[in-house]
Short mmCIF file of C-alpha atoms and ligand atoms in Angstrom, two decimals:
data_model
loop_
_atom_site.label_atom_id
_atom_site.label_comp_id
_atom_site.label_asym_id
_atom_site.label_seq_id
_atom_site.Cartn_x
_atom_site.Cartn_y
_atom_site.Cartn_z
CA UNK Q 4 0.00 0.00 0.00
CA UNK Q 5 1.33 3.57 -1.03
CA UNK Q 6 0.41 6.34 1.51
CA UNK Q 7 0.83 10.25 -0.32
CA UNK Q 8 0.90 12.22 2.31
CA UNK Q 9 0.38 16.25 0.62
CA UNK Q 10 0.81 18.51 3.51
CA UNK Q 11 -0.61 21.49 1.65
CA UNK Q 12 -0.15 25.14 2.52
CA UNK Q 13 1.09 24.24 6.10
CA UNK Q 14 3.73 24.31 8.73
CA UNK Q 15 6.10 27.13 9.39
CA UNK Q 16 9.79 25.78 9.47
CA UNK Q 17 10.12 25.16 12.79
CA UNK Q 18 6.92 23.17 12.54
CA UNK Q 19 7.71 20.84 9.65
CA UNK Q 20 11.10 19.92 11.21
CA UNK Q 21 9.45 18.90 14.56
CA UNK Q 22 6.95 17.41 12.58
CA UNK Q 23 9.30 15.36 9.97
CA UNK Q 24 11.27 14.39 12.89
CA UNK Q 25 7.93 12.15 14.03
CA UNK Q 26 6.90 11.34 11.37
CA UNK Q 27 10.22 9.33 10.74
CA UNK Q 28 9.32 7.37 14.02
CA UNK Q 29 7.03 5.63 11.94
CA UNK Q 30 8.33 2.45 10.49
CA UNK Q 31 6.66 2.21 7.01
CA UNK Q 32 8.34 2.07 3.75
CA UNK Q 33 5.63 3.36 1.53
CA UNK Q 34 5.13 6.29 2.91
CA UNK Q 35 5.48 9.43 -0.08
CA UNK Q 36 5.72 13.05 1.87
CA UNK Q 37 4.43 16.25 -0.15
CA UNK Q 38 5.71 19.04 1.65
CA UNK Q 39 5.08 22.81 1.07
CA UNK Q 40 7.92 23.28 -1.83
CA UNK Q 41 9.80 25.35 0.91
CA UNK Q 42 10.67 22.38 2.86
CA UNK Q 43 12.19 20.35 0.51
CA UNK Q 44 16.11 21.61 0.64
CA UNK Q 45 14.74 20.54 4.63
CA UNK Q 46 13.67 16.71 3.94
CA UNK Q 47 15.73 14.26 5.58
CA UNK Q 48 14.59 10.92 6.31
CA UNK Q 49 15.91 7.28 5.90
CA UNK Q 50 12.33 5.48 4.65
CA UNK Q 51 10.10 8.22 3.75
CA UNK Q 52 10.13 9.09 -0.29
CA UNK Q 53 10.11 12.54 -1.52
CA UNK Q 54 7.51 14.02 -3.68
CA UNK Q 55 6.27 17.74 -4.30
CA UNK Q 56 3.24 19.23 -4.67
CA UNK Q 57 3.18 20.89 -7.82
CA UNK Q 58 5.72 21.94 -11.16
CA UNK Q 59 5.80 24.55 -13.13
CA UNK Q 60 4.46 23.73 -16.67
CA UNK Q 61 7.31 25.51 -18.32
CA UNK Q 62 11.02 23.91 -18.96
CA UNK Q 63 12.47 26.63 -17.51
CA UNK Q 64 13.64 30.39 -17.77
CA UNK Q 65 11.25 33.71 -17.31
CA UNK Q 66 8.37 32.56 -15.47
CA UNK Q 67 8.24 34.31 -11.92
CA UNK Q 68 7.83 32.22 -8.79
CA UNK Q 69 7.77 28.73 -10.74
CA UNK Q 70 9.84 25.24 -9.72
CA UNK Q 71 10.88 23.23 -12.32
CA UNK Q 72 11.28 19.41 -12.98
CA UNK Q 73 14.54 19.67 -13.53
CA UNK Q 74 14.74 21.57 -10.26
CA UNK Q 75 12.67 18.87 -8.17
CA UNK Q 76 14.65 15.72 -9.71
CA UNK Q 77 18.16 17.74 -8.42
CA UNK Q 78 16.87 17.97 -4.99
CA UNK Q 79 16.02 13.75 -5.39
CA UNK Q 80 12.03 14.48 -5.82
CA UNK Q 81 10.71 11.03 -6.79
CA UNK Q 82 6.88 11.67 -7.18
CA UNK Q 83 4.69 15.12 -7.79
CA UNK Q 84 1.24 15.33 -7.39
CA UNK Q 85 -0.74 17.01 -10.18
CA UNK Q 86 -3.99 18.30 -11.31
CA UNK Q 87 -4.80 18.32 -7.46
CA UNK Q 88 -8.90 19.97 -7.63
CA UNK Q 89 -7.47 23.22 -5.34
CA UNK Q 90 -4.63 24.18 -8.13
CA UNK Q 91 -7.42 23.35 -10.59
CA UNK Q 92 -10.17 25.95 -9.20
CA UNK Q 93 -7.19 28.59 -7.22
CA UNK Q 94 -4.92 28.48 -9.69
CA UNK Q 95 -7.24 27.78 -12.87
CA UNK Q 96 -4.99 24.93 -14.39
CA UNK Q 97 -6.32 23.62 -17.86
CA UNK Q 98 -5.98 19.48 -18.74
CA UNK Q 99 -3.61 21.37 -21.39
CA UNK Q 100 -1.35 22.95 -18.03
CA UNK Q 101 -1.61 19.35 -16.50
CA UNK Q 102 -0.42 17.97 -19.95
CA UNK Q 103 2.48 19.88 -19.96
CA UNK Q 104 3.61 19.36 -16.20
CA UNK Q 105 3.14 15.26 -17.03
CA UNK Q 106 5.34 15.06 -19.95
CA UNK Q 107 7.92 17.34 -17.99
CA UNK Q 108 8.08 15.26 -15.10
CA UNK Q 109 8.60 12.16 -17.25
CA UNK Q 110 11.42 13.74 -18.89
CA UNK Q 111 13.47 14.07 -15.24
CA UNK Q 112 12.10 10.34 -14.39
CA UNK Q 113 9.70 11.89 -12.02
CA UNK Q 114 6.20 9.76 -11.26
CA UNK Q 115 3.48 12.22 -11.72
CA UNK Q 116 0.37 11.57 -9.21
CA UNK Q 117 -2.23 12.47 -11.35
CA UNK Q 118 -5.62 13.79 -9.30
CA UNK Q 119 -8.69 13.30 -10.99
CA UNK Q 120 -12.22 13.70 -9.51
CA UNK Q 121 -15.86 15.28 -10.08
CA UNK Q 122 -17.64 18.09 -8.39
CA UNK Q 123 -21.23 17.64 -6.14
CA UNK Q 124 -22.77 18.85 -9.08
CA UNK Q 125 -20.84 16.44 -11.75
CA UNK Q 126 -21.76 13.48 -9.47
CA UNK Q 127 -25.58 14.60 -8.98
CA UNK Q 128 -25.89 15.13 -12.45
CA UNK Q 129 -24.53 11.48 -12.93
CA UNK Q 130 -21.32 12.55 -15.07
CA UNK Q 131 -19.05 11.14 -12.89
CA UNK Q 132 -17.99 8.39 -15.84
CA UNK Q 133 -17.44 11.43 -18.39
CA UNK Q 134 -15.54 13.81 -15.98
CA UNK Q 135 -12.83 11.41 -15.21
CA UNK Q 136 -12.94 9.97 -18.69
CA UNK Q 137 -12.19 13.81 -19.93
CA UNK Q 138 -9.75 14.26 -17.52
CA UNK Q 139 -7.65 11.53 -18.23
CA UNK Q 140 -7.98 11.39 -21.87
CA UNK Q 141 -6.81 14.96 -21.99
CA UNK Q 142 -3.88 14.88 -19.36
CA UNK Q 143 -2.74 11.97 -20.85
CA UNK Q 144 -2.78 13.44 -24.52
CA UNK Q 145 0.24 12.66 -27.02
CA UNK Q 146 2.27 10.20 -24.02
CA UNK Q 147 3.18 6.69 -24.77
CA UNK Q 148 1.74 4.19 -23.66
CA UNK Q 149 4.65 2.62 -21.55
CA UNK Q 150 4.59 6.14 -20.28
CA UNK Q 151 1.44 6.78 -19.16
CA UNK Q 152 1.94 3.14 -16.87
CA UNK Q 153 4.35 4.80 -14.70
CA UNK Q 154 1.40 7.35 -13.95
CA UNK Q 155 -0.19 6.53 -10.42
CA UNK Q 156 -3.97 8.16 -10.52
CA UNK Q 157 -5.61 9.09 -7.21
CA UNK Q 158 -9.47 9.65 -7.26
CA UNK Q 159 -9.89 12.53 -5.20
CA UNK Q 160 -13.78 13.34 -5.63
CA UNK Q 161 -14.18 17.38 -4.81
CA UNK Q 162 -16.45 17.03 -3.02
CA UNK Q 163 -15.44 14.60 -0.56
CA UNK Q 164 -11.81 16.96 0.16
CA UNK Q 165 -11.82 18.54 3.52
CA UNK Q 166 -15.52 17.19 4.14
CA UNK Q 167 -15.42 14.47 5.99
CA UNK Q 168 -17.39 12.88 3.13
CA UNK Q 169 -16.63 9.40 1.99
CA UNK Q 170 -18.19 7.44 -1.45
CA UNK Q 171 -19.57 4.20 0.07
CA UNK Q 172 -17.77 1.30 -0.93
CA UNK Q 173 -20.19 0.47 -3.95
CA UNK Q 174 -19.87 4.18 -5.59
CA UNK Q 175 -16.03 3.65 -4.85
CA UNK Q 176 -15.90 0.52 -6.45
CA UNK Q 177 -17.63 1.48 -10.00
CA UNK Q 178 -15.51 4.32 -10.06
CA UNK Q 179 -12.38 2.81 -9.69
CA UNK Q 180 -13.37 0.23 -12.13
CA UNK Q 181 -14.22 2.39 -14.78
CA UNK Q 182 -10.47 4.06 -14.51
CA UNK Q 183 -8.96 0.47 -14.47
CA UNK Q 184 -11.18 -0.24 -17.62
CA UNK Q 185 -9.19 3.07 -19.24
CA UNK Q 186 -5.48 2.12 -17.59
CA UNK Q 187 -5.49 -1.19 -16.42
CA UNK Q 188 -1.67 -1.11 -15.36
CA UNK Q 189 -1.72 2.25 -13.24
CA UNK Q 190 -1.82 1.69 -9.79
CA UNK Q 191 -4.70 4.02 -7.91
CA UNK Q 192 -5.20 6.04 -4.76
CA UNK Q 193 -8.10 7.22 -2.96
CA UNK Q 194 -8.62 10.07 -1.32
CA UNK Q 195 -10.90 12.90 -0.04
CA UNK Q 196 -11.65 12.63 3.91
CA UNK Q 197 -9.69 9.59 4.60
CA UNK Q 198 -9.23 9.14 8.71
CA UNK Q 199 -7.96 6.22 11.14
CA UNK Q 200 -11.59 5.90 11.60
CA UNK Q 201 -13.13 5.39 7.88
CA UNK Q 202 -10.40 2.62 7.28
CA UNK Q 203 -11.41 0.22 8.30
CA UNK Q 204 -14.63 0.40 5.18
CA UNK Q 205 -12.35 2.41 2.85
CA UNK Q 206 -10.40 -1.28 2.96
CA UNK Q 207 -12.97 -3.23 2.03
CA UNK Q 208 -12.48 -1.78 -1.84
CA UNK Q 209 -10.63 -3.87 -3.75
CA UNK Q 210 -8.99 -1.59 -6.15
CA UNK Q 211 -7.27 0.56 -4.21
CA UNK Q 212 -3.81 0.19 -3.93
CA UNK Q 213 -2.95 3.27 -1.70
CA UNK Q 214 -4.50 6.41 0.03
CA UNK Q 215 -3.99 10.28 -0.62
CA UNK Q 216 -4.21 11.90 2.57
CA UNK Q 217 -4.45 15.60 3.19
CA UNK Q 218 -5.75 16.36 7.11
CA UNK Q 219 -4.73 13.24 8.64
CA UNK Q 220 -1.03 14.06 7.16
CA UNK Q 221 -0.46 16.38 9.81
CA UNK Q 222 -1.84 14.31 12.75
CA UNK Q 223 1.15 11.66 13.00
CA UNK Q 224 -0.43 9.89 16.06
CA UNK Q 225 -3.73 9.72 14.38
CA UNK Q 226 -1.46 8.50 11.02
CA UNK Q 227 0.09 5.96 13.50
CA UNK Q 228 -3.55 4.28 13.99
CA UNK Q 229 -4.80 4.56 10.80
CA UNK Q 230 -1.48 3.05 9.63
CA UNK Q 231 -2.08 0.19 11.90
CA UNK Q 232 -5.92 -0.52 11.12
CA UNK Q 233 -4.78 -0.59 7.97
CA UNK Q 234 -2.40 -3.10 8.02
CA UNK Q 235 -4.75 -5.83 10.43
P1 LIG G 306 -8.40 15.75 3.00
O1 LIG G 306 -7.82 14.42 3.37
O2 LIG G 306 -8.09 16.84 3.98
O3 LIG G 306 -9.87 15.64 2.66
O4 LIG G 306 -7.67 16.20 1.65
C1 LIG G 306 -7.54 15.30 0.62
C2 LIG G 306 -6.63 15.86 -0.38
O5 LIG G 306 -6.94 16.85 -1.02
C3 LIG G 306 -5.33 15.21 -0.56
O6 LIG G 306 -4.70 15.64 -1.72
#
């Protein structure tokens, strides 16, 4: 199981190193931490893998305020989340944006975490199937096929994020299914509201083969239990 853990806006410095320094108590191997971008040059750690929260969707040169593949694979970034639903309404990202930050992170052998989800009004309107479809076929425009199976997706329904709203295990289920139907080979994450409580039914899908967790990544001692009710 692959835990993403994508901190977000949060923690000063002071409070990520207090806070990486417990979270590397925890003895788990899969364990991916997205910091803020200003802690990376700050990430030490023995098990935990580094990944970022974001690229820039240029190569490099005049662009203000941007980070660069090329910059995250020299400070040993392994993983980057991308098309995350906040960057996609804050910072208006297009598929086309997402497009662009995919292929660059392939270039500098970085795994893009692709986010994909629908909206309250997507799901009530039953486009669910056609949102994700979209979102996939157009992030994954013009890549290779052997490239787009080093993609890991996470389903992070909008509405679900910072809710405390889960899809019951049937919704979850379909859903997944239909992406496995599109990339049979990528391996895929859940999240949206995931806690050491909901676990235990989140569990019970089959297809998941790891968790995005936003909140919970800053609780460790509630990450501690829901690492352990995860594992029995
Ligand atoms: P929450 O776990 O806080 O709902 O956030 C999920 C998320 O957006 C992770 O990327």
């Amino acid at each position: 199981m692959l835990i993403v853990l994508n901190n977000k806006c949060n923690l000063t410095k002071e409070e990520f190193l207090f806070y990486q320094h417990k979270l590397n108590t925890l003895a788990n191997e899969n364990i991916i931490l997205c910091p803020s971008t200003i802690h990376i040059p700050n990430f030490k750690s023995h098990h935990l893998i580094l990944g970022a929260q974001n690229v820039s969707s240029n190569e490099m040169g005049a662009y203000t305020g941007e980070i660069s593949a090329s910059q995250l694979a020299s400070f040993n970034v392994k993983y980057c989340l991308v098309g995350h639903s906040e960057r996609r309404v804050y910072q208006k990202e297009e598929d086309s944006d997402i497009n662009k930050k995919i292929k660059l992170l392939l270039k500098e052998k970085i795994i893009p975490i692709l986010c994909i989800g629908e909206t309250k009004e997507e799901k009530n309107a039953n486009k669910t199937k056609e949102v994700l479809t979209k979102e996939l076929e157009n992030a994954l425009k013009d890549i290779a096929t052997t490239d787009k199976e080093k993609l890991i997706i996470a389903y992070e329904p909008v509405w679900s994020i910072g809710t405390g709203l889960i899809p019951t295990t049937e919704d979850l289920t379909e859903i997944l299914k239909i992406v496995k139907e599109l990339l049979p080979k990528n391996k895929l994450l859940y999240g949206g509201s995931v806690t050491e409580e909901n676990i235990t039914m989140l569990k019970n899908c089959p297809l998941i083969d790891g968790y995005l967790l936003g909140g919970l990544s800053l609780k460790v001692s509630n990450l501690k239990d829901f690492l352990t009710k995860l594992t029995y």
